[in-house]
Amino acid sequence: MKLQIKVDDNGKIIDAKFKTFGCGSAIASSSLASEWIKGKTTDYASTVRNDQIAKELSLPPVKLHCSSSFLL
């Protein structure tokens, strides 16, 4: 996954975009994570964990690795 963020002078993420190749779970995880961090600080973004993403998307344990591509 490739993540691009646009940050303002206060460290707030004003835009986030991603490019990923993989299964639907990987794409959904990347999409959700990029939406979660918009409007947040970079410090907050670094605290997002793949288990939070997996729980929100109700990913089965076998797909947990698909959500780890976002980790900063």
PDB file of C-alpha atoms in Angstrom:
ATOM      1  CA  MET A   1       0.000   0.000   0.000  1.00  0.00           C
ATOM      2  CA  LYS A   2       1.121   3.507  -0.790  1.00  0.00           C
ATOM      3  CA  LEU A   3      -0.355   6.258   1.375  1.00  0.00           C
ATOM      4  CA  GLN A   4      -0.184   9.956   0.581  1.00  0.00           C
ATOM      5  CA  ILE A   5      -1.292  12.533   3.108  1.00  0.00           C
ATOM      6  CA  LYS A   6      -1.619  16.293   2.930  1.00  0.00           C
ATOM      7  CA  VAL A   7      -0.932  17.994   6.258  1.00  0.00           C
ATOM      8  CA  ASP A   8      -1.641  21.599   7.251  1.00  0.00           C
ATOM      9  CA  ASP A   9       0.670  23.822   9.299  1.00  0.00           C
ATOM     10  CA  ASN A  10      -0.836  22.525  12.554  1.00  0.00           C
ATOM     11  CA  GLY A  11      -0.116  18.869  11.787  1.00  0.00           C
ATOM     12  CA  LYS A  12      -3.729  18.095  10.871  1.00  0.00           C
ATOM     13  CA  ILE A  13      -4.301  15.707   7.973  1.00  0.00           C
ATOM     14  CA  ILE A  14      -6.485  17.488   5.455  1.00  0.00           C
ATOM     15  CA  ASP A  15      -6.432  14.766   2.802  1.00  0.00           C
ATOM     16  CA  ALA A  16      -5.378  11.136   2.547  1.00  0.00           C
ATOM     17  CA  LYS A  17      -5.212   8.940  -0.536  1.00  0.00           C
ATOM     18  CA  PHE A  18      -4.042   5.397  -1.030  1.00  0.00           C
ATOM     19  CA  LYS A  19      -3.022   3.017  -3.763  1.00  0.00           C
ATOM     20  CA  THR A  20      -3.063  -0.684  -3.045  1.00  0.00           C
ATOM     21  CA  PHE A  21      -3.080  -3.962  -4.883  1.00  0.00           C
ATOM     22  CA  GLY A  22      -4.604  -7.012  -3.293  1.00  0.00           C
ATOM     23  CA  CYS A  23      -7.808  -8.604  -2.164  1.00  0.00           C
ATOM     24  CA  GLY A  24     -11.026  -6.784  -1.360  1.00  0.00           C
ATOM     25  CA  SER A  25     -10.188  -6.863   2.345  1.00  0.00           C
ATOM     26  CA  ALA A  26      -6.908  -5.038   1.731  1.00  0.00           C
ATOM     27  CA  ILE A  27      -8.646  -2.388  -0.367  1.00  0.00           C
ATOM     28  CA  ALA A  28     -11.446  -1.943   2.187  1.00  0.00           C
ATOM     29  CA  SER A  29      -8.924  -1.693   5.029  1.00  0.00           C
ATOM     30  CA  SER A  30      -6.923   0.951   3.193  1.00  0.00           C
ATOM     31  CA  SER A  31     -10.044   2.917   2.347  1.00  0.00           C
ATOM     32  CA  LEU A  32     -11.379   2.860   5.901  1.00  0.00           C
ATOM     33  CA  ALA A  33      -8.049   3.804   7.427  1.00  0.00           C
ATOM     34  CA  SER A  34      -7.553   6.734   5.065  1.00  0.00           C
ATOM     35  CA  GLU A  35     -11.038   8.022   5.927  1.00  0.00           C
ATOM     36  CA  TRP A  36     -10.388   7.591   9.662  1.00  0.00           C
ATOM     37  CA  ILE A  37      -7.287   9.779   9.618  1.00  0.00           C
ATOM     38  CA  LYS A  38      -8.720  12.684   7.606  1.00  0.00           C
ATOM     39  CA  GLY A  39      -9.164  15.647   9.917  1.00  0.00           C
ATOM     40  CA  LYS A  40      -6.967  14.059  12.583  1.00  0.00           C
ATOM     41  CA  THR A  41      -3.382  14.798  13.585  1.00  0.00           C
ATOM     42  CA  THR A  42      -0.415  12.810  12.376  1.00  0.00           C
ATOM     43  CA  ASP A  43       0.119  11.731  15.995  1.00  0.00           C
ATOM     44  CA  TYR A  44      -3.365  10.205  16.022  1.00  0.00           C
ATOM     45  CA  ALA A  45      -2.817   8.540  12.650  1.00  0.00           C
ATOM     46  CA  SER A  46       0.234   6.756  14.001  1.00  0.00           C
ATOM     47  CA  THR A  47      -1.918   5.152  16.719  1.00  0.00           C
ATOM     48  CA  VAL A  48      -4.368   3.457  14.326  1.00  0.00           C
ATOM     49  CA  ARG A  49      -3.898  -0.309  14.646  1.00  0.00           C
ATOM     50  CA  ASN A  50      -4.773  -3.028  12.186  1.00  0.00           C
ATOM     51  CA  ASP A  51      -6.892  -4.857  14.774  1.00  0.00           C
ATOM     52  CA  GLN A  52      -9.119  -1.751  15.031  1.00  0.00           C
ATOM     53  CA  ILE A  53      -9.561  -1.721  11.266  1.00  0.00           C
ATOM     54  CA  ALA A  54     -10.250  -5.460  11.152  1.00  0.00           C
ATOM     55  CA  LYS A  55     -12.836  -5.176  13.934  1.00  0.00           C
ATOM     56  CA  GLU A  56     -14.644  -2.287  12.241  1.00  0.00           C
ATOM     57  CA  LEU A  57     -14.806  -4.245   8.974  1.00  0.00           C
ATOM     58  CA  SER A  58     -15.623  -7.551  10.719  1.00  0.00           C
ATOM     59  CA  LEU A  59     -12.718  -9.240   8.958  1.00  0.00           C
ATOM     60  CA  PRO A  60     -12.250 -12.919   9.788  1.00  0.00           C
ATOM     61  CA  PRO A  61      -8.958 -13.864  11.511  1.00  0.00           C
ATOM     62  CA  VAL A  62      -7.591 -15.316   8.272  1.00  0.00           C
ATOM     63  CA  LYS A  63      -7.818 -11.826   6.705  1.00  0.00           C
ATOM     64  CA  LEU A  64      -6.168  -9.907   9.568  1.00  0.00           C
ATOM     65  CA  HIS A  65      -2.964  -9.567   7.559  1.00  0.00           C
ATOM     66  CA  CYS A  66      -4.890  -7.589   4.926  1.00  0.00           C
ATOM     67  CA  SER A  67      -5.455  -4.757   7.393  1.00  0.00           C
ATOM     68  CA  SER A  68      -1.810  -4.500   8.434  1.00  0.00           C
ATOM     69  CA  SER A  69      -0.662  -2.854   5.200  1.00  0.00           C
ATOM     70  CA  PHE A  70      -1.842   0.514   6.511  1.00  0.00           C
ATOM     71  CA  LEU A  71       0.365   0.703   9.586  1.00  0.00           C
ATOM     72  CA  LEU A  72       2.420   3.900   9.651  1.00  0.00           C
TER      73      LEU A  72
END
